[in-house]
XYZ file of C-alpha atoms in Angstrom:
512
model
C 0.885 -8.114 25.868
C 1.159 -8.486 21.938
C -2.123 -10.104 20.048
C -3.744 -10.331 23.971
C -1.056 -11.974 25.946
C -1.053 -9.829 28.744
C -1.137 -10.072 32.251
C -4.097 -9.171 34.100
C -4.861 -5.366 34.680
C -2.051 -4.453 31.347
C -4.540 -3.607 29.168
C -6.435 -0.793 31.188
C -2.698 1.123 31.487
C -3.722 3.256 27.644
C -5.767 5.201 30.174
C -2.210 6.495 31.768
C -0.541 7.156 28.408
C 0.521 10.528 28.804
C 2.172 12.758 25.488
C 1.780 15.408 23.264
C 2.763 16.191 19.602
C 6.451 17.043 19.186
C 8.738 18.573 16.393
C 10.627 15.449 16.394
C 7.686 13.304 16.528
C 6.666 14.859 12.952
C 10.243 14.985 11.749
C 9.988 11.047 12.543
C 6.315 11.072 10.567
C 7.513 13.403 7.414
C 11.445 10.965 6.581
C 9.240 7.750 7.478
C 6.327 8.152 5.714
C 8.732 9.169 2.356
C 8.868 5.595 1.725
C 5.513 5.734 0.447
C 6.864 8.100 -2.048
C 8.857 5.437 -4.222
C 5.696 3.102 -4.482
C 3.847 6.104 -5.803
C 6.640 7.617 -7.601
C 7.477 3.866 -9.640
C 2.795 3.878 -10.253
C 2.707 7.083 -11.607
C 6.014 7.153 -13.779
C 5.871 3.344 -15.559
C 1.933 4.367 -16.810
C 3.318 7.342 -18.365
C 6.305 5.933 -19.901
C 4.427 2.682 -21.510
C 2.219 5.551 -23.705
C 5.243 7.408 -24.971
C 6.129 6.882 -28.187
C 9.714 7.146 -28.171
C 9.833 4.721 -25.419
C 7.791 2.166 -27.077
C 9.688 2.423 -30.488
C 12.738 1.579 -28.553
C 11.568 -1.082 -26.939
C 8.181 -2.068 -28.061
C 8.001 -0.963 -31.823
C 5.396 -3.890 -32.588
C 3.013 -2.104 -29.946
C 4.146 1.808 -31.724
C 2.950 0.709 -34.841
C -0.630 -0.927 -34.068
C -1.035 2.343 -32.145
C -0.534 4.494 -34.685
C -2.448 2.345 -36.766
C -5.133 3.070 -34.363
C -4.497 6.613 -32.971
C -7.504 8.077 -32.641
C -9.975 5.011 -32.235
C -11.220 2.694 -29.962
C -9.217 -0.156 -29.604
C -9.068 -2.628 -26.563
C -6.557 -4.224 -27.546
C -4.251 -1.972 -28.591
C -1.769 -2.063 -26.003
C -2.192 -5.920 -25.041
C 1.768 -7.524 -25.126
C 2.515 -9.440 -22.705
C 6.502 -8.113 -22.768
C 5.033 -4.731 -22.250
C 3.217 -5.435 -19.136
C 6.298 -7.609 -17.725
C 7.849 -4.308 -17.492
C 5.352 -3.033 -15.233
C 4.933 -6.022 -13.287
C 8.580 -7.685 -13.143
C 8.913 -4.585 -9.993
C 6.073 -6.530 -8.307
C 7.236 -9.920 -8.311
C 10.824 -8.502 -7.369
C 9.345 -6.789 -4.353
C 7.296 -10.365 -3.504
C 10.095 -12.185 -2.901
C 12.464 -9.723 -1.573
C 10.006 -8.449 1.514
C 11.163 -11.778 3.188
C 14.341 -10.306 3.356
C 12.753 -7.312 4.545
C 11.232 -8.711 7.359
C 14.168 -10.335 8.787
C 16.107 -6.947 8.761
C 12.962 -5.302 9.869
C 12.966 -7.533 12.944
C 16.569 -7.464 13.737
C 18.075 -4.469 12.253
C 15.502 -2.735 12.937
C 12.165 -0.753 10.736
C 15.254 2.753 10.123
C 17.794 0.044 8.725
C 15.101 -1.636 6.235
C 13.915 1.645 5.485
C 17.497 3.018 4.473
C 18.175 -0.362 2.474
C 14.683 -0.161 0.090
C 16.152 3.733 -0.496
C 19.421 2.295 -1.808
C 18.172 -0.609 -3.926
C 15.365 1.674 -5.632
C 18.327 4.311 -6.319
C 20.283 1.626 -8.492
C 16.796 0.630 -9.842
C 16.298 4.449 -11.024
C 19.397 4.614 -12.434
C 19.854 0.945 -14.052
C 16.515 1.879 -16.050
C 17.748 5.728 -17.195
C 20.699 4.175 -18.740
C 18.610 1.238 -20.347
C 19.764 0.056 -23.962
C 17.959 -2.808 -24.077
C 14.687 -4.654 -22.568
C 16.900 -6.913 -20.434
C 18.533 -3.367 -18.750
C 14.548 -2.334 -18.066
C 13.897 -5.577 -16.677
C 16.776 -5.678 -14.139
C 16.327 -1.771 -13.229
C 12.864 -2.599 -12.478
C 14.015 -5.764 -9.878
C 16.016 -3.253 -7.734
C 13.525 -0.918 -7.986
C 10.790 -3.806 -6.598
C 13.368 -4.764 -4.033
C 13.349 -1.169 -2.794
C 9.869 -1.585 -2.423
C 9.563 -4.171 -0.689
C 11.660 -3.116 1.759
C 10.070 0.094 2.692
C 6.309 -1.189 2.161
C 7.309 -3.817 4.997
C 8.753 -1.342 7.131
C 7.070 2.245 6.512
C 3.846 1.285 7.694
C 4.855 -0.394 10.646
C 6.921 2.406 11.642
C 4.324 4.905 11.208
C 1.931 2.901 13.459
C 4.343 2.148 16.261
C 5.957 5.679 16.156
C 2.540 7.349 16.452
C 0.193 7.924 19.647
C -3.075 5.726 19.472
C -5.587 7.756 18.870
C -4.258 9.473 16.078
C -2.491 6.252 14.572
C -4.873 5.934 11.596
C -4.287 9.685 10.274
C -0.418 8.818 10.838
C -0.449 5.596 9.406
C -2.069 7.083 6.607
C 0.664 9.576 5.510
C 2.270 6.512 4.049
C -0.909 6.425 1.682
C -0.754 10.195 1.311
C 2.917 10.357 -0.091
C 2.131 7.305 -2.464
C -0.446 9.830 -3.776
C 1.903 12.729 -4.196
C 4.659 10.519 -5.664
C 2.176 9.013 -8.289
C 0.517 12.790 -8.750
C 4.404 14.172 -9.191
C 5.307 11.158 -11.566
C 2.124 12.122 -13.723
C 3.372 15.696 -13.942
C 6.769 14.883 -14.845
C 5.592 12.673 -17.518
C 2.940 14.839 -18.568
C 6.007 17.631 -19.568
C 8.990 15.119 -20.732
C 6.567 13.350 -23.253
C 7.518 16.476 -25.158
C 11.067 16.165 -25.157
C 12.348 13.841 -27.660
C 13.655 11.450 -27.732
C 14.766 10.882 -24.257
C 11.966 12.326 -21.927
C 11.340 8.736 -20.286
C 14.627 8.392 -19.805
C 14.501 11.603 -17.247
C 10.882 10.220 -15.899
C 12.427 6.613 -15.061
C 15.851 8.781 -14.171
C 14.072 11.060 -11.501
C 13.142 8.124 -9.326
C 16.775 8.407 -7.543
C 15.466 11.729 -5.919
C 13.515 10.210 -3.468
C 15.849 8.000 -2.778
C 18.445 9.889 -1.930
C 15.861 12.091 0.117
C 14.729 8.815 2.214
C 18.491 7.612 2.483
C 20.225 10.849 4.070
C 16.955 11.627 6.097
C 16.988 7.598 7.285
C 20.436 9.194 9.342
C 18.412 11.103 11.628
C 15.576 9.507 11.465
C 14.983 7.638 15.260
C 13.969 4.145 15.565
C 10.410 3.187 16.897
C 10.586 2.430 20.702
C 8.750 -1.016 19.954
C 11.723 -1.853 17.526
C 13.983 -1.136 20.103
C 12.520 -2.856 22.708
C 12.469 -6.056 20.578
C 16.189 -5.486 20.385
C 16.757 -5.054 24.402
C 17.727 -1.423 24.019
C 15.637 -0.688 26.621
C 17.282 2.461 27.840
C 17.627 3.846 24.488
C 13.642 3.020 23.395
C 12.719 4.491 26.810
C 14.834 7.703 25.685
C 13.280 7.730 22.476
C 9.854 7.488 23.609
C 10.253 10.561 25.960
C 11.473 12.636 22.820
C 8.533 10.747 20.654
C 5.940 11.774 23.260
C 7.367 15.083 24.798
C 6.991 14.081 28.331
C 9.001 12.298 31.430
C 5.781 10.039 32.073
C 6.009 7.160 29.965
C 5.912 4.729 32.492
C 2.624 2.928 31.649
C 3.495 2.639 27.445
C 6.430 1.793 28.116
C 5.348 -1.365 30.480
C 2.886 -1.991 27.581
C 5.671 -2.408 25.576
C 7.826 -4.472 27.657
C 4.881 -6.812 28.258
C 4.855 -7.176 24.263
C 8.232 -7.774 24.035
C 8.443 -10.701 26.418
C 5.535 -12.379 24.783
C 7.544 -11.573 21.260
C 10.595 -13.435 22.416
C 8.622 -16.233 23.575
C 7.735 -17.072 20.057
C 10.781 -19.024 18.085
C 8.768 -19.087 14.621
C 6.468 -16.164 13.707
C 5.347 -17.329 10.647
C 4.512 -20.789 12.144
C 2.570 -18.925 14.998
C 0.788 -16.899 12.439
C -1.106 -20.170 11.868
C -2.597 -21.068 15.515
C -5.830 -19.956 16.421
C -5.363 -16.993 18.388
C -3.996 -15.190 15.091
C -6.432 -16.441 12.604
C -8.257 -13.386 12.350
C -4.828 -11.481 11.609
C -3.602 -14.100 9.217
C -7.141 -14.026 7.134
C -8.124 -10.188 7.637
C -4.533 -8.387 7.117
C -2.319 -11.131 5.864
C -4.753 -12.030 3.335
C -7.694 -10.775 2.738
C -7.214 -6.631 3.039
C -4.183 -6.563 0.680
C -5.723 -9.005 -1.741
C -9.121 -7.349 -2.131
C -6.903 -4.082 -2.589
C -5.547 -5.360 -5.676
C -8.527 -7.003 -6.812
C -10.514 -3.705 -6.638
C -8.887 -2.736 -10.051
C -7.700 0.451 -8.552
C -3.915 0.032 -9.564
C -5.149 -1.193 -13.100
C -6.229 2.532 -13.235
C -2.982 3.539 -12.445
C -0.638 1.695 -13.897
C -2.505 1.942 -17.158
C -4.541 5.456 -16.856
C -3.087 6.615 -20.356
C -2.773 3.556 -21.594
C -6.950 3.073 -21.339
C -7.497 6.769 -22.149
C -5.406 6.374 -25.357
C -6.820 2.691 -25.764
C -10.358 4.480 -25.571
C -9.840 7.160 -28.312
C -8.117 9.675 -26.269
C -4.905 11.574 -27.591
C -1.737 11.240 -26.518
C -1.892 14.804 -24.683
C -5.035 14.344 -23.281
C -4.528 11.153 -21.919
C -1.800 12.403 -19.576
C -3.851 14.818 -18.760
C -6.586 12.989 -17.770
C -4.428 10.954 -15.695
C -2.878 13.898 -13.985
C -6.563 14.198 -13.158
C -7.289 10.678 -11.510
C -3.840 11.714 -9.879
C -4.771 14.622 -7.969
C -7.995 13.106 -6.985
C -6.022 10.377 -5.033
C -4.024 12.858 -3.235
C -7.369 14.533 -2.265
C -8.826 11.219 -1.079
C -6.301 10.285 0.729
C -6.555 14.076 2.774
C -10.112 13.381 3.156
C -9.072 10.020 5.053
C -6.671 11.287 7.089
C -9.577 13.695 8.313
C -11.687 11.524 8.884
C -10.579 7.572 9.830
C -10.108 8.123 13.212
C -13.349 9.464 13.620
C -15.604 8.086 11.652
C -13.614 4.697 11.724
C -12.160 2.146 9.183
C -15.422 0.309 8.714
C -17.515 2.786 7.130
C -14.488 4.742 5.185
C -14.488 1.272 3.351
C -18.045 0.354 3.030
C -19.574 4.004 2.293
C -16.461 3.655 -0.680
C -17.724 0.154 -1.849
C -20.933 1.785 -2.685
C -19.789 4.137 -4.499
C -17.013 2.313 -6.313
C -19.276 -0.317 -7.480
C -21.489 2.866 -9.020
C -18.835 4.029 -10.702
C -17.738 0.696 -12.290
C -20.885 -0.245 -13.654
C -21.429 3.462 -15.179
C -17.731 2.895 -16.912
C -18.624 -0.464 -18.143
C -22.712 0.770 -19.598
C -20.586 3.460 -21.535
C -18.006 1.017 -22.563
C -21.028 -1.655 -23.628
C -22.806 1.030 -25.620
C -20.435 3.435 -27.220
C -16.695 1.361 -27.601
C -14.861 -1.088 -29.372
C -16.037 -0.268 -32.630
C -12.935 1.378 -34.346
C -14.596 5.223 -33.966
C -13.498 8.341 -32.044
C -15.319 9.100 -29.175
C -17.374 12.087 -28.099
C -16.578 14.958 -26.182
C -19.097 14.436 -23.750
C -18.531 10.514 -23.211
C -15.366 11.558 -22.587
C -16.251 14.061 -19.944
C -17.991 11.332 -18.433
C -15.865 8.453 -18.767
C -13.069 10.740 -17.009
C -15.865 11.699 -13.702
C -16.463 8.217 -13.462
C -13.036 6.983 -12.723
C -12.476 10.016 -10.909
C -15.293 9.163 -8.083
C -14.029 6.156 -8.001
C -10.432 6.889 -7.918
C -11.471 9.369 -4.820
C -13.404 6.760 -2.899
C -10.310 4.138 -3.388
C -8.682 7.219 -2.173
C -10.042 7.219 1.532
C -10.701 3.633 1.485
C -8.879 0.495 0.341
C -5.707 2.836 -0.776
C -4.996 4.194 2.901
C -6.894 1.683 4.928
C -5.441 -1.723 3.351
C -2.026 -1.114 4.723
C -3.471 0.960 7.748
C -5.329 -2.494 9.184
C -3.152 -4.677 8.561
C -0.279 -2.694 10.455
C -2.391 -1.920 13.590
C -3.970 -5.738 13.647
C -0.637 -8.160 14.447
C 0.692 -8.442 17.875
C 4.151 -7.446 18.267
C 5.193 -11.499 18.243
C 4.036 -11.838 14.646
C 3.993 -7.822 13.071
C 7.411 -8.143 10.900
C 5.828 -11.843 9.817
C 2.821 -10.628 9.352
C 3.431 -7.361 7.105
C 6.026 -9.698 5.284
C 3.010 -11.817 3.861
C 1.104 -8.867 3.131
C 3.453 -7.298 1.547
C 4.191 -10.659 -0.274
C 0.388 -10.653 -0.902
C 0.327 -8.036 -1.915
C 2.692 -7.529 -3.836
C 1.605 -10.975 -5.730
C -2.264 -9.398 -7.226
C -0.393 -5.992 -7.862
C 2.037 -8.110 -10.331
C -0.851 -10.272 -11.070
C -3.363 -7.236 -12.097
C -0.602 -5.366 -13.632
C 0.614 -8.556 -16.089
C -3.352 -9.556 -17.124
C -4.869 -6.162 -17.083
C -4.586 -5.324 -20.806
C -5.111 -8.897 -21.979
C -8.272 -8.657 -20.047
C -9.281 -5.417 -21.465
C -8.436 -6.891 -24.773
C -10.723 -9.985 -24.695
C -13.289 -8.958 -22.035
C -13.284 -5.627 -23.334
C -16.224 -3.524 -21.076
C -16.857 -6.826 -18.993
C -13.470 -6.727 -16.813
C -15.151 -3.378 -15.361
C -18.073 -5.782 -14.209
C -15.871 -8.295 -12.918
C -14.521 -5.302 -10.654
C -17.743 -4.021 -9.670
C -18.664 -7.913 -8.563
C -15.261 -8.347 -6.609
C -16.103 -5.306 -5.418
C -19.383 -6.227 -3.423
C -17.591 -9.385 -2.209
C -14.393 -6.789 -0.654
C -17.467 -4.829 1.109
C -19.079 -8.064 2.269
C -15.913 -9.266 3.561
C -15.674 -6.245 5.939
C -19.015 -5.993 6.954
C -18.812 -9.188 8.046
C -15.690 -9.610 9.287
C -13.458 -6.749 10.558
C -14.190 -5.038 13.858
C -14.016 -1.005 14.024
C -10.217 -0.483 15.504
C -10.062 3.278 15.634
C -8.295 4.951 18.562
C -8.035 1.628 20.060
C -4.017 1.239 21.592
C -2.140 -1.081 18.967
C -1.415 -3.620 21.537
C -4.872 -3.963 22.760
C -6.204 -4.906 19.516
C -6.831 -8.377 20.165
C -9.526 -7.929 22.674
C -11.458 -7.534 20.004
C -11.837 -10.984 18.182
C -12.967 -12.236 21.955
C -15.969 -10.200 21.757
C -16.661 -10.651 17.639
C -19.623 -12.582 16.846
C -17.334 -15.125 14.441
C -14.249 -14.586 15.715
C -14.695 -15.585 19.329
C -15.652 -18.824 18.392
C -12.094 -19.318 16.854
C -9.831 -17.749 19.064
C -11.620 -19.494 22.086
C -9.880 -22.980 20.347
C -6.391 -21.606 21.590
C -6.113 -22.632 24.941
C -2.932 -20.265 25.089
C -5.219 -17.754 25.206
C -6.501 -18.268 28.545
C -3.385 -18.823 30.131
C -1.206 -15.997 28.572
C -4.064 -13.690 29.863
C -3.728 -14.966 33.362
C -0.307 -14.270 32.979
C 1.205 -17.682 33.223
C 4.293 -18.667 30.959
């Protein structure tokens, strides 16, 4: 049944899903979706720490002293070392390679196991970087930490969207988002009070990334597997039992087929990454694998966040009231990312995104007019340029918020057939993974020599991201996850594409 293999008459059986919502179904939401806490957690915590000063005169005195220098100006390019930004981004190249890994356990072990191994790694990865003495002690600290990412942003989303009933999957999927927010919104709060203890407040911010860990790890015990996961396996009797607890009922006969059906066309399939690449997958490969987790990157979104007092302070801001302002952008994410949950699976995923392109591209061009006028010319800024620097990256912060921050893992989770879904989130996790690290290393280098112009290169990728979707992604919302495929037959481009797989035809017949 996976990615419309199904025999004939399969995919009307979401009609005869029967269920309701269960205490252990949201026990099973609340310890999965935690994963999303250590992404958040490691965004929130590594902006902070790069503005204090007693970090960077450990590490980075060169960059502590042309701050000073510049304190309370305008400066573009006073944070722009390359060393500095490897810190931030060394996590993100860690947690590239290492979601390979991740998708092998994912598959085999199962989505618990790789969830309970990214815990572990990201523990040693907290506590390597508390105890650092050197750069070369941040740098390694921040691998483990990117391996534990890359483990549970494989395997988080996928277990939320397999674990939850179809037509609420999107507001499930999207707790993942949700507890990114909260773990970047509690990072900004804990760096916004240990800036003031000296001298080793970052060491506690860095330090307190081992709490969620240990919360994920211990709750990963009870935590019960996804059905689909164990089906994959051949527990059959155990996934069945599962289900029945998921769904609190004794009629789970016709998901349960569903999921059978999906299994048998997984295990037909030797090489999921080489089977990404036939036709029948091309729109999964191009829309989730590629495009959705590039364009999330490329939005400039995580620039914001990795950097939010960093740009405040580069702008003219103090050191106070540039944590504050991105305990600000903070809390707007965590209300955007409410606002989705509310809303995706009924107004759908296409206009979340393209009703936030608008108004992201607004916002970018209104940063980068007040950076064109008023910046970059060694003076302090105004109160009220301030005020309105701060509401413009806050609406678009919010829009990112129930947009491409929830929806570009959402999609890609709900698009791959069971035969390819561990692949598949491996490579966009790999991807990424890839601009995050990318963004994160050229962001301030950019802001240094483009100055206001890298906010107009956002707003232009920006219009291409919304493009991109109007054109190309089909509304998915309450659809069941393994009757997603149906959908490229009937798409205006698609169908043209998938029709080239002959497999298509036949697997639909039923015939092996």
């Amino acid at each position: 049944m996976a990615g419309g293999f199904i025999a004939e008459g399969a995919g009307k059986r979401a009609v005869f899903y029967q269920g309701k919502i269960t205490s252990y179904f949201i026990l099973a939401c609340i310890v999965g979706s935690l994963g999303g806490s250590l992404f958040g957690y490691d965004l929130g915590v590594s902006s902070g720490v790069t503005s204090m000063d007693d970090f960077l005169k450990n590490f980075f005195p060169a960059v502590y002293q042309r701050k000073q220098a510049h304190l309370k100006e305008t400066d573009y390019c006073k944070y722009d070392n390359q060393v500095l930004t490897l810190f931030t981004s060394s996590l993100y190249f860690a947690a590239l390679i290492s979601t390979f890994g991740a998708s092998w356990v994912t598959k085999n072990r199962g989505r618990r196991i790789s969830i309970m191994a990214g815990s572990v790694s990201f523990f040693l990865g907290g506590l390597i970087n508390a105890a650092a003495v050197n750069i070369a002690m941040l740098i390694i600290g921040r691998i483990f930490l990117g391996m534990g990412i890359g483990f549970c942003n494989q395997a988080v989303p996928l277990y939320l969207s397999e674990i939850a009933p179809h037509k609420i999957r999107g507001a499930v999927n999207q707790l993942f988002q949700l507890t990114t927010c909260l773990g970047i919104l509690i990072a900004d709060i804990v760096n916004y009070f240990t800036a003031e203890l000296h001298p080793w407040g970052w060491r506690l911010s860095l330090g307190l990334a081992m709490v969620p860990a240990i919360l994920i790890f211990f709750g990963g015990i009870f935590l019960p597997e996804t059905p689909n996961s164990l089906v994959e396996q051949g527990r059959l009797d155990e996934a069945r039992e599962i289900l029945k607890k998921v769904r609190g009922t004794m009629d789970v006969d016709a998901e349960f087929e569903d999921l059978k059906d999906a299994s048998e066309a997984a295990r037909a399939i030797k090489n999921p990454f080489q089977n990404l690449l036939k036709p029948r997958n091309r729109p999964q490969l191009i829309i989730g694998a590629l495009g959705i987790p590039a364009f999330q990157q490329l939005s400039g979104m995580n620039s914001i966040l990795f950097y939010a007092p960093v740009i405040f302070q580069s702008l003219g801001f103090g050191s106070g009231a540039a944590l504050y302002s991105s305990l600000i952008t903070g809390s707007m994410l965590v209300i955007g990312a409410i606002v989705s949950m509310g809303t995706v699976d009924k107004l759908g995923r296409r206009f979340l995104f393209i009703e936030a392109g608008i108004q992201m591209i607004c916002s970018m061009v209104v940063v980068a007019i007040t950076l064109a006028l008023k910046f970059g010319h060694g003076e302090e800024i105004s109160k009220g340029l301030a005020v309105l620097l701060v509401a413009a990256i806050c609406i678009f912060v919010l829009a990112y918020g129930w947009s491409w921050g929830p929806l570009g893992w959402l999609v890609p989770s709900e698009l791959f057939p069971l035969e390819t879904r561990s692949a598949g989130q491996s490579i966009v996790v790999c991807v990424n993974m890839f601009f995050t690290a990318a963004i994160a290393q050229c962001f301030l280098a950019a802001l240094c020599h483009l100055k206001w112009g890298v906010f107009i290169l956002f707003a232009c990728l920006i219009v291409i991201m919304s493009l991109f979707i109007i054109l190309l992604l089909p509304e998915t919302k309450q659809l069941p996850i393994e009757e997603i495929y149906q959908l490229w037959e009937q798409h205006w481009f698609w169908k043209h594409i998938v029709a080239k797989d002959n497999e298509i035809k036949r697997h639909y017949m039923g015939v092996n």
